[in-house]
Backbone as numpy.savetxt, mean C-alpha at the origin, in Angstrom:
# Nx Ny Nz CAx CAy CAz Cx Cy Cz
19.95 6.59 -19.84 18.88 6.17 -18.95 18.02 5.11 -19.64
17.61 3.69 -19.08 16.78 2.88 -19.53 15.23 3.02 -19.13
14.93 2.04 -19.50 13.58 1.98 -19.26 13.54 1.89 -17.64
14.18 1.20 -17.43 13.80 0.08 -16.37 14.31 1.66 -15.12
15.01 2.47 -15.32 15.42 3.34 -14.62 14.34 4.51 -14.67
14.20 4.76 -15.60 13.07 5.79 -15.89 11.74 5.43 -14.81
11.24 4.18 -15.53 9.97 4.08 -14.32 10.33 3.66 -13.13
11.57 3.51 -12.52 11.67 3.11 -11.23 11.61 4.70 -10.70
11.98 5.37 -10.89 12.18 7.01 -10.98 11.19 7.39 -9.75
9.86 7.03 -9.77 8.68 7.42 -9.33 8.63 7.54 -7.90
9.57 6.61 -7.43 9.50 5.99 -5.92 10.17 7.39 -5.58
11.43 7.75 -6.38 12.31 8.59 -5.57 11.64 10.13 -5.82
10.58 10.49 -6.98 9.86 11.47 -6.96 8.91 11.66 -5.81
8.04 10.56 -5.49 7.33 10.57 -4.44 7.97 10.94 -3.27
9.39 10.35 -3.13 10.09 10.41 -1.62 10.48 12.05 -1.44
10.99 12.68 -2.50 11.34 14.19 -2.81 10.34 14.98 -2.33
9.00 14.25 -3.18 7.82 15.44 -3.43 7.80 15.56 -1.55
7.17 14.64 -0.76 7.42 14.23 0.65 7.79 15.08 1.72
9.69 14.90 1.15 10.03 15.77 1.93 10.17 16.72 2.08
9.79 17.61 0.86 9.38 19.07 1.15 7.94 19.38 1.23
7.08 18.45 1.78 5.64 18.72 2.02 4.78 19.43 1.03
5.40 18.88 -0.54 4.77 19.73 -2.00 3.23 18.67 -2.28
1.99 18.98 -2.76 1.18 18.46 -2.80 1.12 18.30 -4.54
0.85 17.41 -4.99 0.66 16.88 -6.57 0.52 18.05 -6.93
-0.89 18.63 -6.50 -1.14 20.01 -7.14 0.02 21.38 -7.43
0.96 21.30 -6.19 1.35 21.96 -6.39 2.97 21.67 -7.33
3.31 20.66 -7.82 4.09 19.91 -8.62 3.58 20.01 -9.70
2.64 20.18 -9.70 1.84 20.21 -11.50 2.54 21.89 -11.83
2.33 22.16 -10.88 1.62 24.17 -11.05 3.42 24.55 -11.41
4.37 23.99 -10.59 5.49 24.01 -10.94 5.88 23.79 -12.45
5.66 22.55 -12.62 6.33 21.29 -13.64 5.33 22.03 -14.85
4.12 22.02 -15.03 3.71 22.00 -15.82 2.97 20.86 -16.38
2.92 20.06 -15.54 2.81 18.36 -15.81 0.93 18.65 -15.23
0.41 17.22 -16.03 -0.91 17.13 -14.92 -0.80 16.36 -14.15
-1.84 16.44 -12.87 -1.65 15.70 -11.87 -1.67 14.44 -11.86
-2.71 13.85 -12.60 -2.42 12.57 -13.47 -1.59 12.06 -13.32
-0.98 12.91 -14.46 0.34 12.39 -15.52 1.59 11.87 -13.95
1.45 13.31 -13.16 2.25 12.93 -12.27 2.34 11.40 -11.30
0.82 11.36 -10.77 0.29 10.39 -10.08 1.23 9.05 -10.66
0.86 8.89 -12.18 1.00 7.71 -12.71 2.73 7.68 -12.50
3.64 8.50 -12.86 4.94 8.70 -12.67 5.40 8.03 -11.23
4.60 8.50 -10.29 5.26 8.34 -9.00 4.39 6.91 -8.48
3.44 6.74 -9.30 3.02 4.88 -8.61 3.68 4.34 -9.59
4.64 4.75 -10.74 5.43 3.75 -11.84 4.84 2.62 -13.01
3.71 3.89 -13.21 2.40 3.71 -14.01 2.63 3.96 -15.49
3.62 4.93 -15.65 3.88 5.97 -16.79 5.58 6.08 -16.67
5.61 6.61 -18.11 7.91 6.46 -18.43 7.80 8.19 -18.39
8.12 8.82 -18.10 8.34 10.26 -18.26 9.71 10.35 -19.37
9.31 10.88 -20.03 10.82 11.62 -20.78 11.52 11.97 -20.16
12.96 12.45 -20.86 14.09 12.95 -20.33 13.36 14.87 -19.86
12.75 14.95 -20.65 12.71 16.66 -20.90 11.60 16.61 -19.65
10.29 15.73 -19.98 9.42 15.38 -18.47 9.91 15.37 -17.06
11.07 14.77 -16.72 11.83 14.85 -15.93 12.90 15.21 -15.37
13.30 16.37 -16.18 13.67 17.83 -15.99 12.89 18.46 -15.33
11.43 18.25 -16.27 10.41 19.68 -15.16 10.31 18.96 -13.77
9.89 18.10 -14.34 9.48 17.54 -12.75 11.18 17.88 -11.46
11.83 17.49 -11.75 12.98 17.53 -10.95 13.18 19.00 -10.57
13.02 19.86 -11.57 13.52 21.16 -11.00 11.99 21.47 -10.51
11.19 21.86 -10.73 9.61 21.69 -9.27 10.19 21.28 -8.16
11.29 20.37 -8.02 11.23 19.34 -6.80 12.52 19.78 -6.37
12.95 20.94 -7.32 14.74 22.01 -6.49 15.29 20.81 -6.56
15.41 19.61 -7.54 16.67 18.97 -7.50 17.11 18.67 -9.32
17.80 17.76 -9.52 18.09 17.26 -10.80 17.66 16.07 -10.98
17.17 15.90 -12.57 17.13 14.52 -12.69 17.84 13.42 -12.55
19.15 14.02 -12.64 20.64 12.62 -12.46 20.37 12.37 -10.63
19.98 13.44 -9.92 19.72 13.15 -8.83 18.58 12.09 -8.14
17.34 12.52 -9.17 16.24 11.52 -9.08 17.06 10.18 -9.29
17.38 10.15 -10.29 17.71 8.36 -11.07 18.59 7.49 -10.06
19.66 8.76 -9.57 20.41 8.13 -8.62 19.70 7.29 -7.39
18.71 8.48 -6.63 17.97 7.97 -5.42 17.11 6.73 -5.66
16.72 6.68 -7.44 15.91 5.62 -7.95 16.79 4.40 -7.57
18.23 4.79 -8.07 18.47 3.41 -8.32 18.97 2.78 -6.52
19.34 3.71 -5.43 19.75 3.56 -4.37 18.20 2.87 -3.39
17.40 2.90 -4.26 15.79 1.99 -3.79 15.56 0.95 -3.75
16.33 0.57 -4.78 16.09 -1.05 -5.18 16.51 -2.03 -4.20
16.03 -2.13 -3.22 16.43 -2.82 -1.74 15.60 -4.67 -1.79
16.19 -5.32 -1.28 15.88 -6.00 -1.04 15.83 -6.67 0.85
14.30 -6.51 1.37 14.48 -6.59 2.80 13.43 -7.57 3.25
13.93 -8.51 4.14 13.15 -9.38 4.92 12.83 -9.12 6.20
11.33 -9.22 6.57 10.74 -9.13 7.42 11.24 -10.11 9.18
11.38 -10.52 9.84 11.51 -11.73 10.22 9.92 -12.03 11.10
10.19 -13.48 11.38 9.12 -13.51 12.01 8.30 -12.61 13.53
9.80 -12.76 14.55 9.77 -12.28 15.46 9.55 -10.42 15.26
9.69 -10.06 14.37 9.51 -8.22 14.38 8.34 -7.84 14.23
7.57 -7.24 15.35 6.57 -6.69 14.91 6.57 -4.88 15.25
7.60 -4.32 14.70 7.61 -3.22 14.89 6.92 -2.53 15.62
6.68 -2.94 16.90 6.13 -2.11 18.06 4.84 -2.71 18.42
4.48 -3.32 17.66 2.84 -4.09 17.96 2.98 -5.42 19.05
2.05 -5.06 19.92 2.54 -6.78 20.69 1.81 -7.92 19.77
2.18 -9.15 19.84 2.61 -9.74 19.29 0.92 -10.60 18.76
0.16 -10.08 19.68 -1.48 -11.00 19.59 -2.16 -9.61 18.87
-1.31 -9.48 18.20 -2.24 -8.27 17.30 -2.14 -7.91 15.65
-1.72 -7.24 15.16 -1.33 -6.75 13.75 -0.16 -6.01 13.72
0.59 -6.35 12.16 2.23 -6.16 12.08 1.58 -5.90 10.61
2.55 -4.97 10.04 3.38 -4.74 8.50 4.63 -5.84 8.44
3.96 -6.23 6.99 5.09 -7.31 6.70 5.88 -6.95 6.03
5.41 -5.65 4.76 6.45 -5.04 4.34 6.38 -3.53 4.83
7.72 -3.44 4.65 8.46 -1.67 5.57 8.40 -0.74 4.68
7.89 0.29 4.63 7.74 1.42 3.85 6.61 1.36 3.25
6.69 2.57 2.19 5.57 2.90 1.32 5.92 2.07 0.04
5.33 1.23 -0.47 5.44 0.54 -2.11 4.19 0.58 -2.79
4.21 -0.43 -3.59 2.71 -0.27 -4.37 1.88 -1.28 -3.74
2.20 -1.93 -2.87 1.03 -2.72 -1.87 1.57 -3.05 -0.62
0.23 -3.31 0.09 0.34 -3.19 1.67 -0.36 -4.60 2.04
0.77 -5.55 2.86 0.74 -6.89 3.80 0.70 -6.74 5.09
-0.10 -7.24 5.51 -0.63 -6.77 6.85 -0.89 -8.21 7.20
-0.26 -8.85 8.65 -0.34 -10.01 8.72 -1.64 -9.72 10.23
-2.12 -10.19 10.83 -3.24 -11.00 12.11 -3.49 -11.81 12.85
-3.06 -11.56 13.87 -2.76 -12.67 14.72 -3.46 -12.94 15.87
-3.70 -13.82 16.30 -5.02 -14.04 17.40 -6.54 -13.49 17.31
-6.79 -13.46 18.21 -8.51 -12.80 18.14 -8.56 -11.59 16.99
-9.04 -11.55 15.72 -9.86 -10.45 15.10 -11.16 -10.21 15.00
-11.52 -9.70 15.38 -13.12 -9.03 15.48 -13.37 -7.53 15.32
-13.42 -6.78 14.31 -13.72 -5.68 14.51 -15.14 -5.32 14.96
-15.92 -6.29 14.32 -17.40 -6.08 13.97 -17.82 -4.82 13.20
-17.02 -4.52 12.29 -17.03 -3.71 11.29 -17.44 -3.83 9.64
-18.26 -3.40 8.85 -18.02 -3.70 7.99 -17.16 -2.74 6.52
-15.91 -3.56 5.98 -15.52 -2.83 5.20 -15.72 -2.54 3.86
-15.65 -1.39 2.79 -15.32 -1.73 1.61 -14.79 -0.78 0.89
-13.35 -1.05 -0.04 -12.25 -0.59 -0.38 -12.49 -0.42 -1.57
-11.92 0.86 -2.65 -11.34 0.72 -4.05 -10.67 -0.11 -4.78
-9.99 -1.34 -4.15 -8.85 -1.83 -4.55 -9.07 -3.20 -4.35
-8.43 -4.50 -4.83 -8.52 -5.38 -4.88 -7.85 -5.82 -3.22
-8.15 -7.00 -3.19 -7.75 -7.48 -1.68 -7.64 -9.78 -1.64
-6.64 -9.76 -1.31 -6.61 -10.88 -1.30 -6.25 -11.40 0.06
-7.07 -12.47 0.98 -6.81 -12.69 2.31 -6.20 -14.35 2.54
-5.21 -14.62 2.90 -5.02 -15.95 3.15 -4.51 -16.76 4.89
-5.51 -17.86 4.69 -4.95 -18.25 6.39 -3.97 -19.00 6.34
-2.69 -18.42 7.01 -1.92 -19.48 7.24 -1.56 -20.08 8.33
-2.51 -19.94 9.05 -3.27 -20.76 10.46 -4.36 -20.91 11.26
-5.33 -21.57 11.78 -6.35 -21.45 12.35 -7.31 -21.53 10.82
-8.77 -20.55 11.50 -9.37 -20.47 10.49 -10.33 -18.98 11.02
-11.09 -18.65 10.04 -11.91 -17.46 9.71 -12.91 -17.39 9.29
-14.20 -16.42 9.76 -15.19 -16.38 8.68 -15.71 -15.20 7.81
-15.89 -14.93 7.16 -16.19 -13.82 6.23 -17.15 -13.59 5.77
-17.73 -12.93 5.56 -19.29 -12.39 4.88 -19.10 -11.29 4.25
-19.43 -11.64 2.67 -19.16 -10.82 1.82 -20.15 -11.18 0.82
-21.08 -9.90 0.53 -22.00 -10.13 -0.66 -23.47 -10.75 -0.56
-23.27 -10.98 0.91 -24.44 -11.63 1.71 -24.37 -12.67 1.68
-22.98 -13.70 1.54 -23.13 -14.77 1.72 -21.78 -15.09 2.78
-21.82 -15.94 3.33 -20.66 -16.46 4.56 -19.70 -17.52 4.06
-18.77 -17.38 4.02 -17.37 -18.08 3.75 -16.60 -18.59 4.62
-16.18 -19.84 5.08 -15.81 -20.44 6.23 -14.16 -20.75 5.95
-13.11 -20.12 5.88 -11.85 -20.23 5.74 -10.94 -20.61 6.72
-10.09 -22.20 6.23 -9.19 -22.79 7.29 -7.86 -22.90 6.81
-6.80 -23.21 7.54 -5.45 -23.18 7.29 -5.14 -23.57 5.49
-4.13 -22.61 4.99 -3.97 -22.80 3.67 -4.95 -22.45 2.36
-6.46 -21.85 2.77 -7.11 -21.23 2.60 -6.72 -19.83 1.55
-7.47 -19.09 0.48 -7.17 -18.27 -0.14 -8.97 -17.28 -0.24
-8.62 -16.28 -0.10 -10.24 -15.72 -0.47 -9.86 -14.19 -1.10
-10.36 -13.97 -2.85 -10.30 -12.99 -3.15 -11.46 -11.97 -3.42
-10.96 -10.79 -2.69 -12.34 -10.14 -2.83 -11.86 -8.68 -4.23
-12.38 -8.41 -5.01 -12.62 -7.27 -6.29 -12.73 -5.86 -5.10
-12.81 -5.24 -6.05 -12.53 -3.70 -5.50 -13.99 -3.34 -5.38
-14.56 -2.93 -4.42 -16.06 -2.63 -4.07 -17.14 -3.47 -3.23
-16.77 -4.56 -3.19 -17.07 -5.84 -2.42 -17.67 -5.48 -0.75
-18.30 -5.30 -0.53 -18.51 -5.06 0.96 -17.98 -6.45 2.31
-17.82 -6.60 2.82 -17.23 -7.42 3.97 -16.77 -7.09 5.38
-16.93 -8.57 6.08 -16.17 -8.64 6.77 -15.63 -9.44 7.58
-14.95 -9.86 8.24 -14.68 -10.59 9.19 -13.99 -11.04 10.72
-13.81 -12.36 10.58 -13.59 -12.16 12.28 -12.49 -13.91 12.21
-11.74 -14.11 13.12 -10.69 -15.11 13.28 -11.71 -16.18 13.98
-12.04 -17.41 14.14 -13.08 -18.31 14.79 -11.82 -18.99 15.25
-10.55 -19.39 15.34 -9.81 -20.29 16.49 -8.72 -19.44 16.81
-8.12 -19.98 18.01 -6.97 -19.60 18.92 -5.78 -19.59 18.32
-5.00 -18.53 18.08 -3.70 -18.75 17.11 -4.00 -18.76 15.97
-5.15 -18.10 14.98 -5.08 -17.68 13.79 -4.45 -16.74 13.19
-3.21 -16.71 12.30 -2.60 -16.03 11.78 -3.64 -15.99 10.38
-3.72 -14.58 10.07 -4.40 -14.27 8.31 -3.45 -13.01 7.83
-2.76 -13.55 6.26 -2.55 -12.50 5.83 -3.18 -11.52 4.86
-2.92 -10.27 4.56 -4.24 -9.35 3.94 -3.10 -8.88 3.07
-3.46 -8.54 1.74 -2.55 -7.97 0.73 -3.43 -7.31 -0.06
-3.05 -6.11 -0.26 -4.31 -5.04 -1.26 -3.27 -4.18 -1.56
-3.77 -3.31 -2.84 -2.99 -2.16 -3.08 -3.00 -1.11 -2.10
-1.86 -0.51 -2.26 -1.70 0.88 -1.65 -2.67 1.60 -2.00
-2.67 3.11 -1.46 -3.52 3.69 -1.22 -5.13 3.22 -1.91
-5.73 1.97 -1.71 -6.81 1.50 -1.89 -7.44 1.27 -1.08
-7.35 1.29 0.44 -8.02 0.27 1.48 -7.85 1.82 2.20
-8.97 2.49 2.38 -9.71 3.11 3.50 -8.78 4.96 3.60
-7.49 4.84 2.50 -6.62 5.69 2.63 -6.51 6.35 1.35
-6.56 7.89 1.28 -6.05 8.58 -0.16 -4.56 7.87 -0.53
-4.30 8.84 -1.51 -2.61 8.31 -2.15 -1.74 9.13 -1.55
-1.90 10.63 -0.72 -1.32 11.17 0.70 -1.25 11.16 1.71
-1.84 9.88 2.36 -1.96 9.87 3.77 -1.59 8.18 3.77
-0.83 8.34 5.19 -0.23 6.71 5.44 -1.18 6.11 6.34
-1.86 5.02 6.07 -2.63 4.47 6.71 -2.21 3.77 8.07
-2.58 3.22 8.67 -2.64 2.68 10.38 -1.76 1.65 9.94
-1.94 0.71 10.99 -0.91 -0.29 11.38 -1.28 -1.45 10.47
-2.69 -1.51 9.91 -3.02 -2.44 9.96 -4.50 -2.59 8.43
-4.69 -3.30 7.67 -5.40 -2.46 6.36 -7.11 -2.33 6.97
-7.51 -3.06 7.85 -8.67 -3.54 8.80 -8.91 -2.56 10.34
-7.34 -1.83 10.52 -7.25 -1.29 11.92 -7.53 -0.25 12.10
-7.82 0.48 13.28 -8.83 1.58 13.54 -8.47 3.00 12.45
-7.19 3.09 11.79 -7.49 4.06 10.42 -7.89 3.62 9.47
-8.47 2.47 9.05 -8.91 2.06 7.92 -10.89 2.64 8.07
-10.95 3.49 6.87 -11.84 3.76 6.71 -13.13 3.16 6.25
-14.33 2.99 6.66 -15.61 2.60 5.94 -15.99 3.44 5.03
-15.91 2.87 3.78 -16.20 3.88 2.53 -17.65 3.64 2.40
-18.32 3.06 3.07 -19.99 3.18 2.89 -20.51 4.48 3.45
């Protein structure tokens, strides 16, 4: 087993832990591991040992050759297309990438206005790649147009709204950082009605 196998490992622990509805806590209480330790394992934070991932695997009623396998059957490579918006009509918000990973793209299209204001744990980076936007963050207003980049730090209060017709903005932040624990799958959208106000 390499490195590079070991920490990929995490994805297919998380997917395990999942599907038998086991909570960190109760993977620790199994394994013997801390929850931590685990956390970091399954965001691919931390290398677990061979003997580490034994416990962990049998907690999880499987084997480690089994983990590594599902690890390595992950490594996907998938394109979005333009036209897919997985069920969303089309003047609204789409996932750009499919599944659970370590960050969440969330593209915006036409009118946004929540009139909400947000603010997240996690870093967040917003870019227009059409129209334009305005933002208020920190008490000051930011006027963003096509080709545009705006990064906001983890704690930042904001918000915003699309100002022309046919503004596409994309939003990229870590996983479970934007409005969602590290067990619960957030909405459609990192801005959309499950995204939480942490104020």
């Amino acid at each position: 087993m390499d490195d590079k196998e070991t920490l990929r490992v995490g994805t297919a622990v998380r997917r395990r832990r999942k599907s038998l509805a086991l909570t960190l806590a109760t993977v620790a209480a199994r394994s013997g591991l801390s929850v931590p330790f685990l956390s970091q394992i399954e965001n691919e934070r931390a290398r677990p040992s061979p003997r580490s991932l034994e416990r962990v695997a049998k907690a999880l009623e499987t084997s480690a050759a089994e983990l590594i396998a599902a690890a390595d059957s992950g490594r996907t490579v998938d394109v979005v297309r333009a036209g897919q918006y997985d069920g969303a009509p089309a003047e609204a918000v789409r996932c750009v990438v499919r599944g659970r990973h370590q960050l969440r793209a969330t593209e915006y299209t036409g009118e946004q206005d929540t009139g909400r204001e947000f603010q997240h744990h996690g870093d967040e980076l917003m870019y227009i790649a059409d129209g334009a936007a305005e933002v208020e963050a920190e008490g000051r207003a930011y006027r963003l147009e096509r080709g545009d980049t705006l990064f906001l730090s983890g704690g930042v209060r904001h918000r915003w709204r699309a100002t022309e017709e046919g503004t596409r903005i994309l939003v990229v932040a870590a996983a479970g950082t934007v409005g969602h624990d590290d067990d619960t799958d957030a909405g459609p959208g990192l801005h959309g009605g499950d995204a939480a106000d942490d104020g």
